Short mmCIF file of C-alpha atoms in Angstrom, two decimals:
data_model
loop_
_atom_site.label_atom_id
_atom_site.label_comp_id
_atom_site.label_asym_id
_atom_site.label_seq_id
_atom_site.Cartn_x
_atom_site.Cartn_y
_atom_site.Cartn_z
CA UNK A 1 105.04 78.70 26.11
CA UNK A 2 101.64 80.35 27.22
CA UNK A 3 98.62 80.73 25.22
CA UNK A 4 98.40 84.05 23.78
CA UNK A 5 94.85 85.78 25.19
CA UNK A 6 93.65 88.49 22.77
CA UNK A 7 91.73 91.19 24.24
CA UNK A 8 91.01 95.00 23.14
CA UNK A 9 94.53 96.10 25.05
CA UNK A 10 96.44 93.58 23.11
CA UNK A 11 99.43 94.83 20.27
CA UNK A 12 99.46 92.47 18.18
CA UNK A 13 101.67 91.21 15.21
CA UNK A 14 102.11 88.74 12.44
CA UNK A 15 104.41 85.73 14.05
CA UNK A 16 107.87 85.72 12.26
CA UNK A 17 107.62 83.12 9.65
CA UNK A 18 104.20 84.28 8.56
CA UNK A 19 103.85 85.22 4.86
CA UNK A 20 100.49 87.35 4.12
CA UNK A 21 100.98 88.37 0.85
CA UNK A 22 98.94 89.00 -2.25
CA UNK A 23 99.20 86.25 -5.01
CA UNK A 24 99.11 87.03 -8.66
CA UNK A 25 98.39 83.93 -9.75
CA UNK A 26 95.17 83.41 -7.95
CA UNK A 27 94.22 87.01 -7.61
CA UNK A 28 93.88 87.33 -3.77
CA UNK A 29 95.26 87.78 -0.42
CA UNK A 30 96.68 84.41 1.12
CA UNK A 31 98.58 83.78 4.24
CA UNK A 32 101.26 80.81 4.72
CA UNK A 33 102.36 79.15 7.97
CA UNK A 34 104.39 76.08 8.56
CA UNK A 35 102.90 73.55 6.28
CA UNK A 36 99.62 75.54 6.12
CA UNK A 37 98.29 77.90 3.78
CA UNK A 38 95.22 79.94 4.85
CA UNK A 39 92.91 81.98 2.81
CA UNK A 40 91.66 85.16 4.12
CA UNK A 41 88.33 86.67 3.78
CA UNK A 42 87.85 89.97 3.07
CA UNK A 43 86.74 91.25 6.62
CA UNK A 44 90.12 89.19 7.80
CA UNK A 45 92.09 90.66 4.86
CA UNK A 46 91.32 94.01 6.03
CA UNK A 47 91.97 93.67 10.06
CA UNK A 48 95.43 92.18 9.34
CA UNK A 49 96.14 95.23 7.23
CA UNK A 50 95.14 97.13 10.47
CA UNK A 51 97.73 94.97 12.31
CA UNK A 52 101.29 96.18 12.34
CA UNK A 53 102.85 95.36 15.51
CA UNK A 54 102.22 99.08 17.25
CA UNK A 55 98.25 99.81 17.04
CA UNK A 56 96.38 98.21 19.50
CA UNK A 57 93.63 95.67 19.11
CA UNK A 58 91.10 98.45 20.48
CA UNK A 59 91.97 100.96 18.25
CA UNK A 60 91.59 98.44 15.18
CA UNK A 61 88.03 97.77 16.15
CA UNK A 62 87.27 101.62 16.63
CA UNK A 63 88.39 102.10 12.91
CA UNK A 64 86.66 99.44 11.45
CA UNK A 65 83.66 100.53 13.58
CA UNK A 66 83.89 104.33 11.46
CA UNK A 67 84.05 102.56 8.59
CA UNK A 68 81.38 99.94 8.71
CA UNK A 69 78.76 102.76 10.72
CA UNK A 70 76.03 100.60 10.08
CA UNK A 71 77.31 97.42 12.38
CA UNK A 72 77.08 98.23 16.55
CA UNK A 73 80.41 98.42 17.59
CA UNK A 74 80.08 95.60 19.64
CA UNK A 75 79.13 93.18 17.58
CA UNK A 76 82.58 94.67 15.49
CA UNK A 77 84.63 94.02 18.73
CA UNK A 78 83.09 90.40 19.21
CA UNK A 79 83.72 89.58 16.09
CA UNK A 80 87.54 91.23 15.57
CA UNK A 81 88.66 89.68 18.56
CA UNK A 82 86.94 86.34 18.11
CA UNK A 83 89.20 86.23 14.72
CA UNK A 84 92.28 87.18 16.10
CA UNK A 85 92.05 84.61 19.18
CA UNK A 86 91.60 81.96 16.62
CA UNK A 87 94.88 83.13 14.59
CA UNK A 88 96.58 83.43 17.94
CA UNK A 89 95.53 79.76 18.55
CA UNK A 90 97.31 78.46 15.54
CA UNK A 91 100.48 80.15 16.31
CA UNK A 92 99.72 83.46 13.45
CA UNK A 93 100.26 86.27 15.89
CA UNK A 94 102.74 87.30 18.44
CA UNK A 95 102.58 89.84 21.39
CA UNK A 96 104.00 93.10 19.26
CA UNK A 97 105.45 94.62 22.54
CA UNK A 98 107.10 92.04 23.89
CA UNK A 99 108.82 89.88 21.00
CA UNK B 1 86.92 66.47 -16.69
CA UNK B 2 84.21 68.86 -15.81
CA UNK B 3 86.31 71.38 -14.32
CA UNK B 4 88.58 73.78 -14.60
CA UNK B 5 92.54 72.22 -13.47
CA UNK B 6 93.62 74.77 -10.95
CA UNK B 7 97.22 75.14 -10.04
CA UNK B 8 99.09 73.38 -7.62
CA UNK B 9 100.05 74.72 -4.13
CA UNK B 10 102.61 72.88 -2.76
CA UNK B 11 105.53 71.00 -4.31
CA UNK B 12 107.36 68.48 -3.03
CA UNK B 13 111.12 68.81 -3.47
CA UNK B 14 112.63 65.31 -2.97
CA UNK B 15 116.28 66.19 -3.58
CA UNK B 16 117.72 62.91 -2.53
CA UNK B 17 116.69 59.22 -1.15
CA UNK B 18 120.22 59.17 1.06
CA UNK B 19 119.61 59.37 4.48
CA UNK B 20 121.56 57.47 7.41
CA UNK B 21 118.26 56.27 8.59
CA UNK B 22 116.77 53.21 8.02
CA UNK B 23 113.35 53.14 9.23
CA UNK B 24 111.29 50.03 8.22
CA UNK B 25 108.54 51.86 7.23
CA UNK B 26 110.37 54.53 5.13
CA UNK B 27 107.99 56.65 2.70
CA UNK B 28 110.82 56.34 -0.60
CA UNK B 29 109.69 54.02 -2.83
CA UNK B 30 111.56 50.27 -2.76
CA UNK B 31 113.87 51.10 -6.24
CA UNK B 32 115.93 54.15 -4.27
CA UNK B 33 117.51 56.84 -6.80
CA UNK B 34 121.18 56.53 -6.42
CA UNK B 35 123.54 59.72 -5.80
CA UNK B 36 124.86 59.71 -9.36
CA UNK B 37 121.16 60.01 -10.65
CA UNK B 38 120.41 63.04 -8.79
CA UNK B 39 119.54 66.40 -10.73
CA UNK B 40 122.39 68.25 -10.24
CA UNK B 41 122.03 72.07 -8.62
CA UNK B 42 121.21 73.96 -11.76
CA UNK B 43 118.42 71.75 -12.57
CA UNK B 44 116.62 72.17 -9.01
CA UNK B 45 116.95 75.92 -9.47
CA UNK B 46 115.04 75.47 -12.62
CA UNK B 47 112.38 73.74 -10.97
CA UNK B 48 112.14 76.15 -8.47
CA UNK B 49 111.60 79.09 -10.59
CA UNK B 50 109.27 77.41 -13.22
CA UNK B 51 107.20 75.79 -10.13
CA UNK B 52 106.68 79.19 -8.80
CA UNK B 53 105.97 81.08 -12.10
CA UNK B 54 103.39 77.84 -12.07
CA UNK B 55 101.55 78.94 -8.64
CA UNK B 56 103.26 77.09 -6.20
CA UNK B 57 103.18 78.76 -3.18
CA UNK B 58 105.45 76.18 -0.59
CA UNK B 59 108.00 74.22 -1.27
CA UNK B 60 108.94 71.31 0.64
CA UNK B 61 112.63 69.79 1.19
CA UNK B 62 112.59 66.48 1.67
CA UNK B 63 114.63 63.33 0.78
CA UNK B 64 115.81 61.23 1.93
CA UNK B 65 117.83 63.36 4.09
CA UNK B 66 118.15 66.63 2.54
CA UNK B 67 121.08 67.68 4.25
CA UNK B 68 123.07 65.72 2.49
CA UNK B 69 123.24 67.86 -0.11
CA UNK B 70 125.87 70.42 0.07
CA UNK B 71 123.83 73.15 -2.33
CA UNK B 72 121.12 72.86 0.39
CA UNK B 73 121.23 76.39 1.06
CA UNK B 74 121.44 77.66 -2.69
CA UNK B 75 117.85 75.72 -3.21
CA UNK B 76 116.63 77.23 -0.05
CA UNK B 77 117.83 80.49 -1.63
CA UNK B 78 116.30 80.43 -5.05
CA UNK B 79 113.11 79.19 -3.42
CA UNK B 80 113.47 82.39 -1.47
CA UNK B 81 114.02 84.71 -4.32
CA UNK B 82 111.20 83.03 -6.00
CA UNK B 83 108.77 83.68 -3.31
CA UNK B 84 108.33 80.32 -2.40
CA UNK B 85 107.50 79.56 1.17
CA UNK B 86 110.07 76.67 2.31
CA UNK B 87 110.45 74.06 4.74
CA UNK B 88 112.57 71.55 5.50
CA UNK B 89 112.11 68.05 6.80
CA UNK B 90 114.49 66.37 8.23
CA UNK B 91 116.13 63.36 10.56
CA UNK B 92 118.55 66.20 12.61
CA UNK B 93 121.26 63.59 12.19
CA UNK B 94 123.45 65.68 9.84
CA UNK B 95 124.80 68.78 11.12
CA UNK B 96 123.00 71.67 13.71
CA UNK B 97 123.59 75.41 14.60
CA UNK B 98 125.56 76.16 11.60
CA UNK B 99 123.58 74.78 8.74
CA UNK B 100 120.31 76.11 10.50
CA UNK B 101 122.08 79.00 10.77
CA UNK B 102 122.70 79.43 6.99
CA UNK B 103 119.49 77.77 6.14
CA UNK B 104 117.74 80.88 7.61
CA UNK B 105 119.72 83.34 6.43
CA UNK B 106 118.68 81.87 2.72
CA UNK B 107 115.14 82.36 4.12
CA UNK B 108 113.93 79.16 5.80
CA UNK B 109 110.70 79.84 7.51
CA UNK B 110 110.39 76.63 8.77
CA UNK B 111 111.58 73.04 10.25
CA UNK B 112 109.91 69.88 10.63
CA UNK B 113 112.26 67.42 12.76
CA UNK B 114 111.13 63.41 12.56
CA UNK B 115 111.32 61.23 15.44
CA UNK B 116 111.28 57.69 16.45
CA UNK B 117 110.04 57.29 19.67
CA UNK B 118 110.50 59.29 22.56
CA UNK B 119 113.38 57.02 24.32
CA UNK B 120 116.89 56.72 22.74
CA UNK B 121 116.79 53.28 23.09
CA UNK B 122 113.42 52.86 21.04
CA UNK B 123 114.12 55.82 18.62
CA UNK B 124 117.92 54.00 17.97
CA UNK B 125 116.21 50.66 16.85
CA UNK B 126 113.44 52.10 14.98
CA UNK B 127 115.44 54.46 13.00
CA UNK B 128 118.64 51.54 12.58
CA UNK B 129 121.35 54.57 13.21
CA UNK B 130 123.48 54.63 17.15
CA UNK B 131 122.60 57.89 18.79
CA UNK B 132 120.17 59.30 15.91
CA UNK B 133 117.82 60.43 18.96
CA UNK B 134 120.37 62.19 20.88
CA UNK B 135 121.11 63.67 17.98
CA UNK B 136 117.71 64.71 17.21
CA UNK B 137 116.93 66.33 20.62
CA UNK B 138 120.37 68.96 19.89
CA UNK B 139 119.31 69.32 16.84
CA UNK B 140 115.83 70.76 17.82
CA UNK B 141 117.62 72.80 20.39
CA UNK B 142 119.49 74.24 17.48
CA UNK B 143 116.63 74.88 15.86
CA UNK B 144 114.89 76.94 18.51
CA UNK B 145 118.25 78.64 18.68
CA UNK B 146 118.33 80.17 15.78
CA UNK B 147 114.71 81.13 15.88
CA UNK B 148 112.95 78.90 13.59
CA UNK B 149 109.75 77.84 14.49
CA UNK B 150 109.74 73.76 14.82
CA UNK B 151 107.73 70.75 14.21
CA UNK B 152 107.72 67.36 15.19
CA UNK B 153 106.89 64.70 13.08
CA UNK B 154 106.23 61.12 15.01
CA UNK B 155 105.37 58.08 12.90
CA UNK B 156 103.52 56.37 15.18
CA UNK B 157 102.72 52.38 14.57
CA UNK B 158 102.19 49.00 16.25
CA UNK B 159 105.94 49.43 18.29
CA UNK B 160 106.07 52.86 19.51
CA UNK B 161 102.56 54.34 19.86
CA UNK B 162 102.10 53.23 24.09
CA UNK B 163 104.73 56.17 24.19
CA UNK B 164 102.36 58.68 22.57
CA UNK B 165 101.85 60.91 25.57
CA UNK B 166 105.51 60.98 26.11
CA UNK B 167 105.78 61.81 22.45
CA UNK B 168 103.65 64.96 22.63
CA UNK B 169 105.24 65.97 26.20
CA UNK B 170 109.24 66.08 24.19
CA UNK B 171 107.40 68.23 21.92
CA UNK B 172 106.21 70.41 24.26
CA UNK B 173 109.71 70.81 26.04
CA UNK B 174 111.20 70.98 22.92
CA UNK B 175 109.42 74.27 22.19
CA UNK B 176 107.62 72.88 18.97
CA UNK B 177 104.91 75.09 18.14
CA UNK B 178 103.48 71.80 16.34
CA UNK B 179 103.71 68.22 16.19
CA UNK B 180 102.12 66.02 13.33
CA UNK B 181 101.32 62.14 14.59
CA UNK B 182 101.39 60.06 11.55
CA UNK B 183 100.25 56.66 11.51
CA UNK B 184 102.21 54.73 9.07
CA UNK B 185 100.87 54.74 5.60
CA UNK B 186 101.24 51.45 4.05
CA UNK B 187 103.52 51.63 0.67
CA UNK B 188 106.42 50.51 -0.12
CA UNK B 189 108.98 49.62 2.78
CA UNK B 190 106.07 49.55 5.08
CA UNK B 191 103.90 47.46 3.30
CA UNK B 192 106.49 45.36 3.38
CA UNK B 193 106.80 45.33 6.66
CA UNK B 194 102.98 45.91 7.74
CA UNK B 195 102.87 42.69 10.10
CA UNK B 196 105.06 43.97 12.06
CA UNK B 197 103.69 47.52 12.39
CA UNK B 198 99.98 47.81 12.14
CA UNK B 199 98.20 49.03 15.45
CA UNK B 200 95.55 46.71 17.01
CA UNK B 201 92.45 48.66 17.05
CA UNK B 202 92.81 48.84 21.17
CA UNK B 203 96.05 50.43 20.36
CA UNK B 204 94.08 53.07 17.49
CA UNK B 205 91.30 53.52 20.03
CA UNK B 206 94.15 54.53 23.04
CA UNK B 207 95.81 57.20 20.70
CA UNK B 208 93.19 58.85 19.11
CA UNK B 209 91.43 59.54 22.94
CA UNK B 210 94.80 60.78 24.11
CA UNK B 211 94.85 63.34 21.14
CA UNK B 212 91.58 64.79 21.26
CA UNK B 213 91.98 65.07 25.04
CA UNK B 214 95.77 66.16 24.89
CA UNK B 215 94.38 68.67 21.62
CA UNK B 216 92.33 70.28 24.08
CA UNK B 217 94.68 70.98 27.09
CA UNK B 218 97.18 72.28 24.84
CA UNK B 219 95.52 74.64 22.93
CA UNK B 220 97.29 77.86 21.67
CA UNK B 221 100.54 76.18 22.99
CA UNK B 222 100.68 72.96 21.28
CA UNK B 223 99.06 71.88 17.54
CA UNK B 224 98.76 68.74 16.87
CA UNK B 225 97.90 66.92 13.55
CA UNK B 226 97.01 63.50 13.69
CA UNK B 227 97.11 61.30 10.53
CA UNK B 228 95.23 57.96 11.36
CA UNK B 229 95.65 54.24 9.87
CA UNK B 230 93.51 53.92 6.76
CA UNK B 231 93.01 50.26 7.20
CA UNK B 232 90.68 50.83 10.29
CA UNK B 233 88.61 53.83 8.36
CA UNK B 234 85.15 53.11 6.76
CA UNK B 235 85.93 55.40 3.97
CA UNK B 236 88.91 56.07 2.29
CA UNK B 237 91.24 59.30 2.99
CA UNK B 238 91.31 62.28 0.66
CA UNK B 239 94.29 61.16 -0.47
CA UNK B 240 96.69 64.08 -1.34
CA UNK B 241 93.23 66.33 -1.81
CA UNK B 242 92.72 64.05 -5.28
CA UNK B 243 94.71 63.03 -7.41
CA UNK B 244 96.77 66.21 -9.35
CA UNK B 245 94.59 69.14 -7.55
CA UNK B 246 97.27 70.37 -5.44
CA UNK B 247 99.98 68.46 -5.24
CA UNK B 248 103.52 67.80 -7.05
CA UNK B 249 106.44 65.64 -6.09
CA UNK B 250 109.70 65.87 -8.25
CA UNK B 251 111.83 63.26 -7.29
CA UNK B 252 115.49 62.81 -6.99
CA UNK B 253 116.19 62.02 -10.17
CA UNK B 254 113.64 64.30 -11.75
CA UNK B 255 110.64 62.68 -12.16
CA UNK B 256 107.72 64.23 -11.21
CA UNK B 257 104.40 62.34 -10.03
CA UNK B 258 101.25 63.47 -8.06
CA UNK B 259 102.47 61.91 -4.83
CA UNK B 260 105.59 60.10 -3.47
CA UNK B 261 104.16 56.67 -3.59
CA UNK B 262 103.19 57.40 -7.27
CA UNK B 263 105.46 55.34 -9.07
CA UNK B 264 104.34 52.37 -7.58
CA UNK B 265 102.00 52.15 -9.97
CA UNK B 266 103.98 49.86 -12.66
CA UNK B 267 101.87 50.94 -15.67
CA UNK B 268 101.75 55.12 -14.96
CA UNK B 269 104.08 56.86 -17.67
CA UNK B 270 106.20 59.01 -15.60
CA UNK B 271 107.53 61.92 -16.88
CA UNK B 272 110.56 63.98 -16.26
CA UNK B 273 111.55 67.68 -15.65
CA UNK B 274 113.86 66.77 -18.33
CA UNK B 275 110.90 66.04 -20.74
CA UNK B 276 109.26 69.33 -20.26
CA UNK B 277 108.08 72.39 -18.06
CA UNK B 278 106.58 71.36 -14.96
CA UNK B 279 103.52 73.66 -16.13
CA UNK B 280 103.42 71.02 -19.59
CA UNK B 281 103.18 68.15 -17.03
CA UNK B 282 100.52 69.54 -14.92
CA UNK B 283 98.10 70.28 -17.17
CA UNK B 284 99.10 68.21 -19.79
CA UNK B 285 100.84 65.03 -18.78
CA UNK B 286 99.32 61.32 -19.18
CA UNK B 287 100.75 60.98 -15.80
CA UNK B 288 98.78 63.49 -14.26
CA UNK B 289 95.09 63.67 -15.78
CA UNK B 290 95.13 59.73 -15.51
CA UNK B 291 93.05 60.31 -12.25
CA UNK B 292 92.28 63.78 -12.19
CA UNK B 293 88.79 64.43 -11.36
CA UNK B 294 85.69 61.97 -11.10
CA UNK B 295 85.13 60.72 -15.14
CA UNK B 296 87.97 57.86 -14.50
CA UNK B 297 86.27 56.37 -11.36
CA UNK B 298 84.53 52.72 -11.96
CA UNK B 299 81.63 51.71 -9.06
CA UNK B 300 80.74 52.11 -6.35
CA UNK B 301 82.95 55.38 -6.62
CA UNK B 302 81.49 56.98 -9.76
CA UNK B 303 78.18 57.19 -8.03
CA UNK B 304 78.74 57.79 -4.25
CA UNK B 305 77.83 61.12 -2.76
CA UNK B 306 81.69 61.44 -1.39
CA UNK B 307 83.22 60.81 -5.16
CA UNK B 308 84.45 64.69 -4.46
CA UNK B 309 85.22 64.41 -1.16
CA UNK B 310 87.56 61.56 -1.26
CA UNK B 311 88.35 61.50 -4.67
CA UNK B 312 88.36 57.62 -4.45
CA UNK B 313 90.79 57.58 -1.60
CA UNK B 314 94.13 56.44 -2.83
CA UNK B 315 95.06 55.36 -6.01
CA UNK B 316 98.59 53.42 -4.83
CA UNK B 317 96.48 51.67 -2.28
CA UNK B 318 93.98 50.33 -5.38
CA UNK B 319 96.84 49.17 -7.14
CA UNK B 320 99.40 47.76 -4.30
CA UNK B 321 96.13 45.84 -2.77
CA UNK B 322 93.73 45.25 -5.45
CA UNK B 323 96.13 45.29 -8.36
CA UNK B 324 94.79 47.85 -10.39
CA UNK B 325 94.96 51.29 -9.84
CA UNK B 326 91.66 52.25 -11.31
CA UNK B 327 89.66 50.48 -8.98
CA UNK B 328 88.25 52.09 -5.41
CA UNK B 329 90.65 51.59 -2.59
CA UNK B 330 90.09 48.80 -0.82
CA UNK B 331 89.88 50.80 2.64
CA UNK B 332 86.58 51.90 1.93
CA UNK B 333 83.99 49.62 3.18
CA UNK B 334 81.94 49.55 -0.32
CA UNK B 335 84.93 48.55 -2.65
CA UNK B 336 84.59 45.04 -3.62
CA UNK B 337 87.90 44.18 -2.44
CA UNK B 338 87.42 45.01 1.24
CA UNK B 339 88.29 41.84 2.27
CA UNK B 340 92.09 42.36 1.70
CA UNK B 341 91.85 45.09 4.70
CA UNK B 342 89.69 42.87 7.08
CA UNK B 343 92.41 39.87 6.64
CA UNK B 344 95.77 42.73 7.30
CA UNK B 345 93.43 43.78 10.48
CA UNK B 346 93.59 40.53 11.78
CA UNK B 347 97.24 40.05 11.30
CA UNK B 348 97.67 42.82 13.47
CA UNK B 349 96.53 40.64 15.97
CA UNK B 350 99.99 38.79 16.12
CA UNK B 351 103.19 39.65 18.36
CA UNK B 352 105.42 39.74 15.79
CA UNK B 353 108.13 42.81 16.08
CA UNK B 354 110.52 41.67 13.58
CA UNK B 355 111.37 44.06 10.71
CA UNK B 356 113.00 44.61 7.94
CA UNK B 357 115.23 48.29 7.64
CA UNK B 358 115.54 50.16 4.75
CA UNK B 359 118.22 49.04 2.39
CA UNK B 360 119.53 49.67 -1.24
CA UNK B 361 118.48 47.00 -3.47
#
């Protein structure tokens, strides 16, 4: 198995076997992998709502770049694909064309 | 306690201590529940339902060997419909491609094999069972086949661990996602047998390099968790992220304790699913708030800077070494009882292999 690159042309999509789910008894967003449980923040909360397996990485930073108008685009970019390289890394996300 | 008790996130689910393995350093405690002791179906669903409504989030199978049990999938099931995350761990000895099949169709999300070694001939011996490792490498086939994402567990320890790189390399072809190296933790059927298995610190040194550099090179392909040997740590590990914080372990029979080596500790009051609601024993239990927190720690524990980042290290350790469980574990450098780790690192110094398997008493 390769290591999955993440770059602006990349689809990407939650691995099967990831749970990211909102839990009532703690009141927030979590996301469970194979004997690991991570907690989101809320900038990661809200790019893997962006991330359904059809929209491209690029277009995920250009709508998070209308919303937060403020931020250089960028910096957005760096930082969005910075996040999902690191989820790729432990095995979160798969390619969404190709699986 | 100062704080708030928050609830747990992972429970334990030992649903039997059968397993045609022997391995001498075998995490069940010495007194092994027998068959006719274990909680029948209807009582696991139970503790299913009231450890999710409790905050559970994942829910481990273990044993044992789960797969001995033929309601297997039913648990898997109501774990499912519960919204528990599950996983199973497993020797692979019992069944394949069929019971994986209907494990995932109950919603398995995942399935950590064990292993012995990485040769048949070492992984047969360790493991006391003809053809276990054969058996092992079809079953993680038949994992992979199905779809599941796998990983390997190796116990690594005095006997096996010049095979390491091999080890991580079967992973790798295996198509494990993830493989956790384990040093042997030193309860129970492996204290008993710690002369025979406790690394030299040349042998500690080797492994850990050949991780870190083995971590790197395999990045995004490979992830690999590496547990090491207390005894040659200056502090103590965090052991199960302190004592009741996260953590619950019902066992075969029902009881339910902070961590699987729990009842080792001859004076701790265990209580029982059958007692009470696992939420009652959480926050309420003897059991439990015994060593929940900092206000039960003694010195130099009570005032170190670590007392929350360790916790005290491990509370089985205190007891099975120092004979009292409410002392600081004698792996840390500071406890007064340090001594007893020095001597066991000098045994390892000896050439002894001989062992002593598993066995009901």
């Amino acid at each position: 198995m390769d290591r999955l690159v993440v770059s602006a042309a990349s689809i990407l999509r939650l691995a099967p076997h990831i749970v990211f789910r909102f839990d009532e008894t703690r009141q927030r967003w979590i996301m469970m992998a194979p004997e690991r449980l991570m907690l989101p923040d809320e900038q990661a909360v809200e790019i893997l709502q962006l991330m359904d397996g059809q929209t491209g990485v690029g277009t995920i930073i250009d709508t998070l770049a209308a919303r937060y108008s403020q931020a250089p685009r960028e910096l957005i970019a760096r930082d969005v694909t910075a996040m999902l390289q690191d989820l790729a890394d432990k095995g979160v996300l798969a390619d969404g064309v190709t699986d | 306690m100062a704080s708030r008790i928050e609830p747990p996130l992972a429970l334990l689910a030992e649903v039997t201590h059968r397993c045609p393995l022997r391995c001498p350093y075998c995490s069940n405690p010495i007194e092994l529940d027998r068959a006719s002791h274990e909680l029948p179906e209807q009582e696991w669903r139970r503790v299913l339902t009231q450890a999710a409504a409790l905050g559970v989030l994942q829910v481990h199978f273990s044993g044992g060997e789960p797969m001995v049990r033929r309601d297997l999938a039913a648990l898997i099931g109501e774990a499912s419909r519960c919204g528990l995350y599950s996983n199973l761990i497993t020797s692979g000895t019992l069944g394949g491609e069929r019971e994986l099949q209907t494990f995932a169709a109950a919603g398995l999300k995942h399935v950590q094999l064990s292993f012995q070694d990485s040769t048949s001939n070492g992984g047969d011996r360790i493991a006391g069972l003809p053809r276990a490792h054969e058996k092992k490498i079809a079953f993680a086939k038949a994992v992979r086949a199905v779809g599941l994402p796998l990983t390997l567990n190796v116990v690594v320890h005095r006997q096996n661990v010049a095979g390491l790189a091999e080890m991580i390399e079967m992973a790798v072809a295996l198509q494990a996602r993830r493989i956790e190296i384990a040093h042997v933790q030193y309860y129970g059927w492996a204290l008993a047998n710690r002369g025979a298995l406790l690394p030299t610190r040349e042998q500690l040194d080797a492994a850990t390099g050949l991780v870190e550099t083995t971590r790197e090179r395999l990045k995004g392909v490979l992830t690999i968790d590496y547990v090491v040997p207390d005894y040659y740590a200056v502090r103590p590990k965090s052991c199960m992220n302190g004592w009741g914080r996260q953590f619950l372990n019902v066992t075969p029979a029902g009881k339910v304790v902070p961590c699987h080596a729990a009842q080792t500790i001859a004076d701790l009051v265990v209580p029982s699913v059958r007692d009470g609601s696992l939420a009652d024993i959480w926050y309420h239990s003897e059991a439990f708030n015994r060593f929940r927190g900092t206000g039960w720690m003694p010195e130099p524990c009570r005032s170190c800077d670590r007392r929350e980042i360790d916790w005290g290290g491990c509370r089985c350790q205190a007891f099975l070494l120092a004979g009292d469980a409410s002392r600081a574990d004698p792996v840390c450098s500071l406890s007064p009882d340090h001594s007893i780790i020095e001597t066991a690192r000098q045994e390892a110094q000896s050439l002894s292999h001989a062992f002593a398997y598993r066995h009901y008493g």
